[in-house]
mmCIF file of C-alpha atoms in Angstrom:
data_model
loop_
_atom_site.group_PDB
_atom_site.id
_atom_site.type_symbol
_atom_site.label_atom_id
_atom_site.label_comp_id
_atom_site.label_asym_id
_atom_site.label_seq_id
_atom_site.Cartn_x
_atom_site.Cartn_y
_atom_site.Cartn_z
ATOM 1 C CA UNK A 18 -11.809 -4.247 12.197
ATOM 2 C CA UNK A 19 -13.886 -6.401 9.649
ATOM 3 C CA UNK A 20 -16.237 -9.473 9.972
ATOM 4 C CA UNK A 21 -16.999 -11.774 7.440
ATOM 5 C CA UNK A 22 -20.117 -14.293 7.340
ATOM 6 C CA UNK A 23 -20.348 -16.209 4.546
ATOM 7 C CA UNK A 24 -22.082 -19.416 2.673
ATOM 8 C CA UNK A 25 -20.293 -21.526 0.586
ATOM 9 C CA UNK A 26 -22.994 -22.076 -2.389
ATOM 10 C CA UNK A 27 -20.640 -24.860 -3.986
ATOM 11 C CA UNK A 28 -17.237 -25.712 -4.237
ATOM 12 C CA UNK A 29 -16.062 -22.551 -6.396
ATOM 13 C CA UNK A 30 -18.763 -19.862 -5.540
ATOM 14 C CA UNK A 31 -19.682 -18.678 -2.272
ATOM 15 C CA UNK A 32 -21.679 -15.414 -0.700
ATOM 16 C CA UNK A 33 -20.519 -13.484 2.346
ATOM 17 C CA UNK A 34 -21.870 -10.039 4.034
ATOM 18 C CA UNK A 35 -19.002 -8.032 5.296
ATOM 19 C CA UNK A 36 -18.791 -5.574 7.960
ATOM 20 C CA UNK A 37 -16.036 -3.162 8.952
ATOM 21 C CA UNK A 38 -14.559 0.108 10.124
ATOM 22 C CA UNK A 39 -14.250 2.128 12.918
ATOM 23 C CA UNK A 40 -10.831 4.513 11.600
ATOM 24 C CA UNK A 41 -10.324 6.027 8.317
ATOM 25 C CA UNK A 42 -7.295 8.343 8.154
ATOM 26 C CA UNK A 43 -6.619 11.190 5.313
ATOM 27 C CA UNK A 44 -3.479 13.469 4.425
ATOM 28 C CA UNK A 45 -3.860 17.375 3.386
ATOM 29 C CA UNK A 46 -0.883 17.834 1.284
ATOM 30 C CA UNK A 47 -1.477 21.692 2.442
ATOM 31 C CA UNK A 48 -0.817 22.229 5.450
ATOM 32 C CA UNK A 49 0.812 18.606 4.849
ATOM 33 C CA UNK A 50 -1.075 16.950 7.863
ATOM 34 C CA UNK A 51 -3.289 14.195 8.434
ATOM 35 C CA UNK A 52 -6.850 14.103 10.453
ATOM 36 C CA UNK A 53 -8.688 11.108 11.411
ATOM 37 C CA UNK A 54 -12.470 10.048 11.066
ATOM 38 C CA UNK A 55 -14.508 7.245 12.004
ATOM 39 C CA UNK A 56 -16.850 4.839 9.323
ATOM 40 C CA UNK A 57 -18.926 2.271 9.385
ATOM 41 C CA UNK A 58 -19.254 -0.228 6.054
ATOM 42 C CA UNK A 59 -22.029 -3.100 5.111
ATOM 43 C CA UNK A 60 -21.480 -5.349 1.841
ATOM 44 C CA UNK A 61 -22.538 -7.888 0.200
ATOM 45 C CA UNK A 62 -19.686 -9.738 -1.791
ATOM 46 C CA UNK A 63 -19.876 -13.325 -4.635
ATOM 47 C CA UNK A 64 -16.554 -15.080 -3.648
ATOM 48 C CA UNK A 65 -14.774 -17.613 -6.163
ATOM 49 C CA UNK A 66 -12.368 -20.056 -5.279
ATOM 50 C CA UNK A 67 -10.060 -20.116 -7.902
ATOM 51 C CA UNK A 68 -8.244 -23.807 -6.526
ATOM 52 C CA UNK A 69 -11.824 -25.652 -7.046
ATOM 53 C CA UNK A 70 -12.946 -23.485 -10.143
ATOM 54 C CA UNK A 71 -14.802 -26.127 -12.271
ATOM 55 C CA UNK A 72 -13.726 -29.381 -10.330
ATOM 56 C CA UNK A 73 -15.353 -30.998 -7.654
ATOM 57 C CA UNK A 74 -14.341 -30.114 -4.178
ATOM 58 C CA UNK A 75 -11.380 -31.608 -2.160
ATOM 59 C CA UNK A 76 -9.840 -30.366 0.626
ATOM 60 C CA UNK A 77 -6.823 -27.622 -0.508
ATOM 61 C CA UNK A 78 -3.484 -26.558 1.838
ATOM 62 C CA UNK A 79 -3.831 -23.115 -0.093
ATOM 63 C CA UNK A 80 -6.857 -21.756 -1.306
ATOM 64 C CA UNK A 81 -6.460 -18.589 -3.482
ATOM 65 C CA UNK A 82 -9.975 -16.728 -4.194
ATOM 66 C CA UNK A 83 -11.535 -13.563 -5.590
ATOM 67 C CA UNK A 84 -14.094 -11.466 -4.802
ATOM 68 C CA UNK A 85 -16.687 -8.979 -5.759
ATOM 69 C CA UNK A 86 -19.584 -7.076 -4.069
ATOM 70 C CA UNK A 87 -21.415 -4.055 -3.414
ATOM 71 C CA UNK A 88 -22.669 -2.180 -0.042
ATOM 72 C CA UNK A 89 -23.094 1.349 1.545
ATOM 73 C CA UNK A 90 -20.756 3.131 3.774
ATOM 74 C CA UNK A 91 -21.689 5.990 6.556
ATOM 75 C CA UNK A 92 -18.769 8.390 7.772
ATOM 76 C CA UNK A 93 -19.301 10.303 11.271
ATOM 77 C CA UNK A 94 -17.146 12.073 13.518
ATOM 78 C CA UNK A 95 -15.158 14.547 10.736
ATOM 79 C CA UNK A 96 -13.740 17.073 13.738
ATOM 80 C CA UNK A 97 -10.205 16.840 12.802
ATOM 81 C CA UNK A 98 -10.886 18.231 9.256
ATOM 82 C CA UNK A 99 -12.931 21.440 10.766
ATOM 83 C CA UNK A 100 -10.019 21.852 13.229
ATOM 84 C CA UNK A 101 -7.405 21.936 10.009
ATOM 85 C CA UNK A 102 -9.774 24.856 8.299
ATOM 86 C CA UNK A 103 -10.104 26.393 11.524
ATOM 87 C CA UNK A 104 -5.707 26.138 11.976
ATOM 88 C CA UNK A 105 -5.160 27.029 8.635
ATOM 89 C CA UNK A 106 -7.869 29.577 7.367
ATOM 90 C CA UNK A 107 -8.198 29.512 3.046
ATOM 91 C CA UNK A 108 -5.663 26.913 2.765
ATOM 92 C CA UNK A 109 -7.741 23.486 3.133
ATOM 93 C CA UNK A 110 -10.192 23.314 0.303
ATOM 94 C CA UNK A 111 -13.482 22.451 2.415
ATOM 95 C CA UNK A 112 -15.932 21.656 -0.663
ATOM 96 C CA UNK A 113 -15.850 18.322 -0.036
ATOM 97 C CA UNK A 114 -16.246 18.631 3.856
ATOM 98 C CA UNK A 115 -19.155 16.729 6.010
ATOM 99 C CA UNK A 116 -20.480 17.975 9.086
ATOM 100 C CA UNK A 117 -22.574 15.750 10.900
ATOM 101 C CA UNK A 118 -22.372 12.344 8.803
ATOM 102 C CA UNK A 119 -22.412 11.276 5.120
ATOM 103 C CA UNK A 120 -23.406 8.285 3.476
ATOM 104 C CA UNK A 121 -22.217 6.600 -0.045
ATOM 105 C CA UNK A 122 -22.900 3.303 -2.251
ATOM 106 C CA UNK A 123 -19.829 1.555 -2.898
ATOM 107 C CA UNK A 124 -18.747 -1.188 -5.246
ATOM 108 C CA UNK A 125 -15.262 -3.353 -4.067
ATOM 109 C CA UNK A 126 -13.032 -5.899 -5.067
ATOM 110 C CA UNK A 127 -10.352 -8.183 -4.313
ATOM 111 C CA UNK A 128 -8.527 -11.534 -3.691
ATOM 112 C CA UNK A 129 -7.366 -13.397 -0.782
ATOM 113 C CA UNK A 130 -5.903 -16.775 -0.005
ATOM 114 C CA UNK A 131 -6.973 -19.213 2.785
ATOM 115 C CA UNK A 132 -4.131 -21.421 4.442
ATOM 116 C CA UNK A 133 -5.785 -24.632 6.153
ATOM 117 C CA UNK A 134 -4.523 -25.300 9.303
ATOM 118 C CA UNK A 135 -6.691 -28.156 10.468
ATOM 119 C CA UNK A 136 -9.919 -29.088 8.808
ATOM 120 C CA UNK A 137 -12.137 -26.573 10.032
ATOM 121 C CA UNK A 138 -9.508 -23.841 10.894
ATOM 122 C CA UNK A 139 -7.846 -21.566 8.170
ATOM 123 C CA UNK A 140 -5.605 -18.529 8.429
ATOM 124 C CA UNK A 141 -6.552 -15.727 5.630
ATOM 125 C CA UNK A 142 -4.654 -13.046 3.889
ATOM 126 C CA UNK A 143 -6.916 -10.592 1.720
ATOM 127 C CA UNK A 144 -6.961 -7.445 0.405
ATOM 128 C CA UNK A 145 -10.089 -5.253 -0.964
ATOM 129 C CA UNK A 146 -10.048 -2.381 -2.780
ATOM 130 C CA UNK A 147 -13.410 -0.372 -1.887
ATOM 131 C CA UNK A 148 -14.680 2.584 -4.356
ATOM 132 C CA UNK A 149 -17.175 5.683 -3.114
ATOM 133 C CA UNK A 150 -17.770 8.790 -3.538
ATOM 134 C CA UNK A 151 -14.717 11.440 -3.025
ATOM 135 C CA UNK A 152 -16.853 13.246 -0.108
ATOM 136 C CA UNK A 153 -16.122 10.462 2.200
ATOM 137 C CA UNK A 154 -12.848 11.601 3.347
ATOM 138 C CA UNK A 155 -13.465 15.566 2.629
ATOM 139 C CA UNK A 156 -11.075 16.167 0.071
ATOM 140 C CA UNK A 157 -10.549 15.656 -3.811
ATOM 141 C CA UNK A 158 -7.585 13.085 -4.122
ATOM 142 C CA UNK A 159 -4.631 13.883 -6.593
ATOM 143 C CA UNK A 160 -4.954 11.034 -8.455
ATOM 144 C CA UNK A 161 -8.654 10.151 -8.114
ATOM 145 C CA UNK A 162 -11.153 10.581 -10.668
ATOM 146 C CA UNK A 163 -13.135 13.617 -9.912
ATOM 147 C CA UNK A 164 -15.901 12.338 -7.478
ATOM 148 C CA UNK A 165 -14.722 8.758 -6.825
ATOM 149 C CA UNK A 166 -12.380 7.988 -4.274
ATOM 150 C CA UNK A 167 -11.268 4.470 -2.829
ATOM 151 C CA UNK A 168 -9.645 2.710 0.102
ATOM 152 C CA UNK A 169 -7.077 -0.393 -0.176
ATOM 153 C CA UNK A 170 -7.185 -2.825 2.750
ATOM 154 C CA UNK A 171 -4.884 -5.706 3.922
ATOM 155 C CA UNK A 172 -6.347 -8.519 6.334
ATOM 156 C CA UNK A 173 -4.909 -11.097 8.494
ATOM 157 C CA UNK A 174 -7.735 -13.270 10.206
ATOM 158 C CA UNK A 175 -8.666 -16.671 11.357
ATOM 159 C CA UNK A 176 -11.853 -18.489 9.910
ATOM 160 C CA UNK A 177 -13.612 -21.081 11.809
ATOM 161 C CA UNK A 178 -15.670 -22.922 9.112
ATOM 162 C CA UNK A 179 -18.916 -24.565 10.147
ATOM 163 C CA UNK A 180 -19.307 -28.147 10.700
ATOM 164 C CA UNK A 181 -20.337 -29.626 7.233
ATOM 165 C CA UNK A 182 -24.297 -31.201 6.865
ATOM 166 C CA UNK A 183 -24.288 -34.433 5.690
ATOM 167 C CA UNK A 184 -26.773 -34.797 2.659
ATOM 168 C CA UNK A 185 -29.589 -37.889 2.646
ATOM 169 C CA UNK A 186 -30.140 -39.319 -0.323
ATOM 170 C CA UNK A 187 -34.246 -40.087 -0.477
ATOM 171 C CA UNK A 188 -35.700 -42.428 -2.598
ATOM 172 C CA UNK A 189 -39.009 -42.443 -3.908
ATOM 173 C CA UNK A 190 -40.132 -45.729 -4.981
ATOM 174 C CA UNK A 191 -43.319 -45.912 -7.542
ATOM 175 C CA UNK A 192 -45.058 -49.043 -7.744
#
């Protein structure tokens, strides 16, 4: 699951905090079987709309974006990977391996597109790419740097923008 709140600065940058989580998943290629753990993830991402990039705004049918940011993550609930050392004694390399909970900074990444479907209503497609440490899902990847790991998400979801503030335009008059 993920929520997004965000704050359109102007019509190409915006900010957004972003929460999500609940399920990570992970594969042992020996014993070749997968365990399950639960996470919770807080960021902070700069978005750039890439249809108003240097223009000024109008409304768009498709609006294709980018993002970056940076956040924490906190991993709990790692039983699955004891009961895998505990099934398999000497064959699941438990270095990596969390007990209670573990915590890491990560840094992310990724585009999207928006599809208006009425003027405050848009359907968005996005996917992130999230980086942190390799002790968040107990095991050294076999591609991963050593010590870095990261997650690739896809997202379908709905945004409901807010109503837009009309600006006053006050004059001062000097006499």
């Amino acid at each position: 699951g993920s929520l997004n709140v965000g704050y359109q600065v102007n019509p190409w940058f915006g900010l957004r905090g972003n929460f999500n989580g609940i399920q990570g998943k992970g594969w042992m290629s020996i014993p070749d079987e997968g365990y399950k753990f639960k996470y919770g993830q807080a960021a902070l991402d700069a978005t750039f709309n890439l249809a108003d990039f240097g223009k000024n705004f109008k409304p768009h049918v498709v609006n294709p974006y980018v993002f970056v940011g940076v956040g924490g993550i906190y991993g709990f609930d790692n039983d699955e990977v004891k009961a895998l050392e505990q099934k398999y004694p000497g064959k699941v390399n438990d270095e990596l391996r969390w007990d209670n909970s573990v915590a890491s900074l990560l840094v992310r990444a990724g585009a999207g597109v928006d599809f208006r479907l009425s003027d405050r209503i848009l359907l968005g497609l996005e996917v992130a790419d999230n980086a942190f440490t390799d002790k968040m899902n107990s095991k050294q990847g076999p591609f991963a740097p050593k010590d870095f790991d990261w997650n690739l998400s896809g997202q379908l979801g709905v945004k409901r923008r807010s109503r837009l503030i009309k600006k006053h335009n006050v004059r001062l008059h000097h006499k």
